[in-house]
CSV table of C-alpha atoms and ligand atoms in Angstrom, one decimal:
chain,number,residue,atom,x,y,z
A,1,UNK,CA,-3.5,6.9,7.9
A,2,UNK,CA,-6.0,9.7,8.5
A,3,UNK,CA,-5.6,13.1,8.9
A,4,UNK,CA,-8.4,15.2,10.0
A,5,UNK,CA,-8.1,18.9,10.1
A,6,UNK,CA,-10.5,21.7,12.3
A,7,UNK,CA,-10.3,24.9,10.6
A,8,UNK,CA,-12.4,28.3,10.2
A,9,UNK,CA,-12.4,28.2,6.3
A,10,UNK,CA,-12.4,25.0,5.5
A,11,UNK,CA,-12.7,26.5,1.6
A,12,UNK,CA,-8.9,26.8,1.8
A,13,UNK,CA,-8.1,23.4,1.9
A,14,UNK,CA,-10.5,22.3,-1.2
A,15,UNK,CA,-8.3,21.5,-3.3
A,16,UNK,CA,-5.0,20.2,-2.4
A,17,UNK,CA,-5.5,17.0,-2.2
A,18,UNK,CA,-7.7,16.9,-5.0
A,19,UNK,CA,-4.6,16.1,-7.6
A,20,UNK,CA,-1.7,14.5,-8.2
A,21,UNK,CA,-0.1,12.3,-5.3
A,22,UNK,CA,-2.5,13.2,-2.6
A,23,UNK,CA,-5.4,11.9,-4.5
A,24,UNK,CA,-4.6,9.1,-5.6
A,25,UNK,CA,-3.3,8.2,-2.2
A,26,UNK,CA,-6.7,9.0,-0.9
A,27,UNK,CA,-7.8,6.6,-4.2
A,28,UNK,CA,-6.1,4.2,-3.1
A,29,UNK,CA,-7.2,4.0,0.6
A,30,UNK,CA,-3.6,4.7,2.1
A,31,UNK,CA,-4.9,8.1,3.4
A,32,UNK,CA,-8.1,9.4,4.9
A,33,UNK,CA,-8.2,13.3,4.7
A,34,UNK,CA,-11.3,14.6,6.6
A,35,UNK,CA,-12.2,18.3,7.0
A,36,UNK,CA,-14.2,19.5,9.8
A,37,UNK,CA,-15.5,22.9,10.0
A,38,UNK,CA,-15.4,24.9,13.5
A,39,UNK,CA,-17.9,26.7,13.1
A,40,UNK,CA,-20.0,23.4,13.4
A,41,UNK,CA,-19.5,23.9,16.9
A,42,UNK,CA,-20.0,27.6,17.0
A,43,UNK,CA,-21.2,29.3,20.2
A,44,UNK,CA,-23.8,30.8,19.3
A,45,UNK,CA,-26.4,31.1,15.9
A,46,UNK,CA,-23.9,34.1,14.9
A,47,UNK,CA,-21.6,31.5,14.2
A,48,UNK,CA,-19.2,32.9,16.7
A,49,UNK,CA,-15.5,31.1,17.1
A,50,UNK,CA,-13.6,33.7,18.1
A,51,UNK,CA,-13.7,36.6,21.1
A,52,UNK,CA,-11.7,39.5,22.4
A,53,UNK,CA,-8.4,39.0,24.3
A,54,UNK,CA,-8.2,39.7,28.0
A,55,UNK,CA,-5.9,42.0,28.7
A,56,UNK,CA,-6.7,43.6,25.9
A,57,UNK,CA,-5.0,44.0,22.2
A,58,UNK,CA,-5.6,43.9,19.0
A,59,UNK,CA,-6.8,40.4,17.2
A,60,UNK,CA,-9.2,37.7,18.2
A,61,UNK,CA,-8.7,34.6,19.8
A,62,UNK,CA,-10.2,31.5,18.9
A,63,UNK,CA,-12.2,30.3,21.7
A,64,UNK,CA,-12.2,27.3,24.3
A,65,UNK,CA,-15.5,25.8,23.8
A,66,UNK,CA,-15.7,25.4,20.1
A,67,UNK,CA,-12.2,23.8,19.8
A,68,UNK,CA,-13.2,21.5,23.1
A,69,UNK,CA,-16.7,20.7,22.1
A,70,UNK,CA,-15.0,19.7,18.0
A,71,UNK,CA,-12.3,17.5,19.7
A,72,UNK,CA,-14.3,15.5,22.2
A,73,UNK,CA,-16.5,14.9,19.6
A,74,UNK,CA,-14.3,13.6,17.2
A,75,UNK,CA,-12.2,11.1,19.8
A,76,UNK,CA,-15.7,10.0,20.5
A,77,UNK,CA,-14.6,7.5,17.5
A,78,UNK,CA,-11.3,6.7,19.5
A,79,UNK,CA,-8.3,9.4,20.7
A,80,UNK,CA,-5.9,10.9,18.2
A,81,UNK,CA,-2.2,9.8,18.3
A,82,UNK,CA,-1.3,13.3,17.9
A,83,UNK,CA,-3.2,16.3,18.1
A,84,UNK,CA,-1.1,19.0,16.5
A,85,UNK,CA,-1.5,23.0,16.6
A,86,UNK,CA,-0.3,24.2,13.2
A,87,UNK,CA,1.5,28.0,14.5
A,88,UNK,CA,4.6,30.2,13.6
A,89,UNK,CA,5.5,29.5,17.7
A,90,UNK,CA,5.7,25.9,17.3
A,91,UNK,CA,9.0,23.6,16.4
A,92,UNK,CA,9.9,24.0,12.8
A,93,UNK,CA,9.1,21.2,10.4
A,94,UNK,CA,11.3,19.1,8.6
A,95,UNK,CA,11.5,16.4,6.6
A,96,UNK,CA,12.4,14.2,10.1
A,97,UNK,CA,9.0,15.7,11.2
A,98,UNK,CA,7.0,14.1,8.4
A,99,UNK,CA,8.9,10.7,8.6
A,100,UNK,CA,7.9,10.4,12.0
A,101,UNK,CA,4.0,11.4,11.5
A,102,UNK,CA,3.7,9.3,8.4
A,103,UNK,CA,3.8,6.4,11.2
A,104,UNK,CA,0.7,7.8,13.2
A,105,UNK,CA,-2.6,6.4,12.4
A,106,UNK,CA,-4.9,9.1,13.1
A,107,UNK,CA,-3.6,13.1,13.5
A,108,UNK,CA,-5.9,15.6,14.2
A,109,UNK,CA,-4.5,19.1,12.8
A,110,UNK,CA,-5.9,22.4,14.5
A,111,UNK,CA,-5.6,25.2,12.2
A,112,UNK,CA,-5.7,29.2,14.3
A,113,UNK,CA,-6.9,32.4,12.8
A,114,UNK,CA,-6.4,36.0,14.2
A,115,UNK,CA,-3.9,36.1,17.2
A,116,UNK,CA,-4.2,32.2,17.7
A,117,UNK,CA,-6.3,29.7,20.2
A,118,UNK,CA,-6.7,30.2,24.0
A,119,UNK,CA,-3.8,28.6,25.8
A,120,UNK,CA,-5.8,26.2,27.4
A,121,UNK,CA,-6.5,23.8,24.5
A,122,UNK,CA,-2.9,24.3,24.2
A,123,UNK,CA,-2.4,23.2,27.2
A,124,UNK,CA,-5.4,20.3,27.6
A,125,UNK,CA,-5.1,19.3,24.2
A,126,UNK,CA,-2.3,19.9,21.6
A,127,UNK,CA,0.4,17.0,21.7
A,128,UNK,CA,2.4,18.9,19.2
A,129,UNK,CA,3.0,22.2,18.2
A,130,UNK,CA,4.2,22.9,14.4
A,131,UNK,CA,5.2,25.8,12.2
A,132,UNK,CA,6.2,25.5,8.6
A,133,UNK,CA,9.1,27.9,8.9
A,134,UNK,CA,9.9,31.3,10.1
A,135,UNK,CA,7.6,34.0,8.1
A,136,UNK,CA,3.4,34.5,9.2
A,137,UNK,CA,0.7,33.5,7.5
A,138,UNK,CA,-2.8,34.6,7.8
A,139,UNK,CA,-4.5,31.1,8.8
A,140,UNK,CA,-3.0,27.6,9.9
A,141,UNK,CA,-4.8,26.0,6.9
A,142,UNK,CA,-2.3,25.8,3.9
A,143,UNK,CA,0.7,25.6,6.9
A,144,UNK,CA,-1.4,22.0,6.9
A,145,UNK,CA,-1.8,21.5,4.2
A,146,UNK,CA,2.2,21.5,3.1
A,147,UNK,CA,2.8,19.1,5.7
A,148,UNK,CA,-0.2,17.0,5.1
A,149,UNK,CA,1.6,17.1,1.4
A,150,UNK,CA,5.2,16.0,3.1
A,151,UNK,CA,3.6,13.5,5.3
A,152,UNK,CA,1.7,11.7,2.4
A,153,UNK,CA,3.6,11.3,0.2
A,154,UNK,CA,6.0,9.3,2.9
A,155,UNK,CA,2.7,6.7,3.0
A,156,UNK,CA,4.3,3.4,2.0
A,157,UNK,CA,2.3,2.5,-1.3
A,158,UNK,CA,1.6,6.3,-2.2
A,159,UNK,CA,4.9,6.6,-4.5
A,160,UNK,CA,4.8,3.8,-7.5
A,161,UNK,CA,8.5,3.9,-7.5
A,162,UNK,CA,9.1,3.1,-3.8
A,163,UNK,CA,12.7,4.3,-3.9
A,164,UNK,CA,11.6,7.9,-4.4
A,165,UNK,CA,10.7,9.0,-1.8
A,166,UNK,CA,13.8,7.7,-0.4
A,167,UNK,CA,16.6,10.0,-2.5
A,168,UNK,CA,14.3,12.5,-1.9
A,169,UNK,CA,16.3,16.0,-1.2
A,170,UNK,CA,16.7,16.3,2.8
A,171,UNK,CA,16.4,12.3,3.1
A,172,UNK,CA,19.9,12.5,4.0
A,173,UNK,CA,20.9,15.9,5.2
A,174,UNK,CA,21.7,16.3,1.4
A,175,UNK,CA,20.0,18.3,-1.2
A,176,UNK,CA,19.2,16.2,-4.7
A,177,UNK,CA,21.6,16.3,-7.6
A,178,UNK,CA,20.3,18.0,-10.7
A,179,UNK,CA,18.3,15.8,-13.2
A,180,UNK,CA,17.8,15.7,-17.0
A,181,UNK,CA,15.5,14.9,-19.6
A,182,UNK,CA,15.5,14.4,-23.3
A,183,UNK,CA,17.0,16.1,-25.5
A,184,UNK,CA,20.1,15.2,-25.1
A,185,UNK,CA,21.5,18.9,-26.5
A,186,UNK,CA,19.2,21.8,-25.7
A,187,UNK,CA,20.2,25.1,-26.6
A,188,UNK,CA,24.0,24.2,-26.6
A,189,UNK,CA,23.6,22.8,-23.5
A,190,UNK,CA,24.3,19.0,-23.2
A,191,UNK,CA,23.6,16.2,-20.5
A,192,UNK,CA,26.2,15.6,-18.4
A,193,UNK,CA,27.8,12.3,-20.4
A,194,UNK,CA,28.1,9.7,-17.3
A,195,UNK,CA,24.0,10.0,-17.1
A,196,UNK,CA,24.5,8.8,-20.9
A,197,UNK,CA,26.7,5.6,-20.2
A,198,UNK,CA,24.2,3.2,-18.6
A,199,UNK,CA,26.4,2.2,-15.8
A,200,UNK,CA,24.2,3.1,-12.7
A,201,UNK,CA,27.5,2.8,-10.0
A,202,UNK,CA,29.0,5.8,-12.4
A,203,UNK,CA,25.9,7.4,-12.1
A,204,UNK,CA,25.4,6.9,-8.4
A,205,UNK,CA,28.9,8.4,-7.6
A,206,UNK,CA,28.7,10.7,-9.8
A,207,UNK,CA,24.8,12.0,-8.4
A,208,UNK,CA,26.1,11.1,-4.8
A,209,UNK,CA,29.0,13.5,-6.2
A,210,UNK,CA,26.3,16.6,-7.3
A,211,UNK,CA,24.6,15.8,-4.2
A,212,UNK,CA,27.0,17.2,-1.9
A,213,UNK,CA,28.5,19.7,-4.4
A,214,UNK,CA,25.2,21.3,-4.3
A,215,UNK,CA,24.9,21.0,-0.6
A,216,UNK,CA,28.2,22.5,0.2
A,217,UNK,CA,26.8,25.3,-1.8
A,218,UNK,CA,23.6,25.9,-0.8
A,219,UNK,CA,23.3,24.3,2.5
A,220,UNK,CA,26.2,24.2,4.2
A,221,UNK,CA,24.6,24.1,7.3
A,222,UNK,CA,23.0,20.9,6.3
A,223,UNK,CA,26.3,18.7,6.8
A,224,UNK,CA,27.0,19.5,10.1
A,225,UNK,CA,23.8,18.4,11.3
A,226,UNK,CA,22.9,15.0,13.4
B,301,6GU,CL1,1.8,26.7,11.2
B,301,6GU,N1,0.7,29.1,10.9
B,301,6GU,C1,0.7,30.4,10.6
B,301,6GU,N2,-0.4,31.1,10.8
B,301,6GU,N3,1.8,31.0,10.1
B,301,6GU,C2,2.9,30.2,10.0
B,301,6GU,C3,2.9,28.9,10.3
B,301,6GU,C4,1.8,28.3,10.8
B,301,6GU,N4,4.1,28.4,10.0
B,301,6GU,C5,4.8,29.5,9.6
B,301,6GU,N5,4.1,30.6,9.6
């Protein structure tokens, strides 16, 4: 899969995918992460992406003819399946979201700045509008960059252990059970004793068990979803 993102400050989105899960996905060929800077296709030598709002108002907008000029030149390898517009207007994102996108082959992620883009590359261009939950953020760039994270790491190949993934919290409209580690006893404290008896349909029940415990606690609103 590859993800391309067009952003104002590319700088923000250096090192994300420079650890962990997301590089060695990228390691291993299973996802393509380009960055393209907007200001590439700037307006003018002063670099400009942005301009005043008609009507008037306070903040920028981003303008049409950068944004235009970046995508036509980058479906001049072949279109996008999506092309998504990362805002705090667009449908929320959830795990649902990211299964669905981990099946695209090539996304192109629009990251806004100030008051947001001119409508009309909304209109002409964006397939998909996104935000990461309700609360603003000053730039679309790490709102990418947490569901460039999500949709990764849904990349068949990217997890070793291919069932992770999978019992994930929010797989299954239910939040994961509590895990432990060694020591057995810390600080008075000891593992619960069915993770200690080595038979995995115990421990299943018994997680399936914490799973919806913890749910019924936290998320209620969880289990009556479709
Ligand atoms: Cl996608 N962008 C910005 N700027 N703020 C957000 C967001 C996105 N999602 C939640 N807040």
């Amino acid at each position: 899969m590859t993800i391309e993102i067009l952003c104002a400050v590319p700088e923000l989105l250096a090192s994300p995918f420079e650890h962990s899960i997301m590089k060695r996905a990228q390691e291993r060929g299973l996802l393509n992460i380009k960055t393209h800077n907007l200001r590439k296709w700037a307006i003018n030598k002063h670099a400009q992406i942005d301009d005043y709002q008609y009507g008037g108002g306070a903040g920028m907008v981003m303008m049409c003819e950068p944004l235009a000029n970046a995508i036509d030149e980058l479906q001049l390898e072949g279109k996008f399946d999506e092309i998504i517009f990362v805002t705090p207007d667009g449908k929320r994102f959830e795990q649902k979201e990211a299964n669905t996108l981990s099946l695209k082959n090539r996304v192109l992620i629009i990251c806004g700045h100030y008051k947001g883009i001119d409508q009309r590359i909304r209109d002409l261009y964006v397939t998909q509008e996104i935000s990461i939950g309700d609360y603003v953020l000053s730039g679309g760039e790490l709102a990418a960059a947490v569901i460039i994270d999500a949709v990764g790491r849904l990349i068949p190949g990217v997890i070793n252990d291919e069932t992770s993934a999978l019992t994930d919290s929010f797989q299954d409209n239910l939040l994961a059970p509590p895990v432990y580690s060694r020591p057995a006893e810390f600080r008075g404290l000891a593992v619960p004793p069915v993770l200690l008896t080595g038979d995995p349909k115990k421990v299943d029940a018994w997680r399936q068990d914490q799973a919806l415990q913890r749910t019924k606690d936290r998320r209620p609103d969880l289990l009556t979803r479709e």
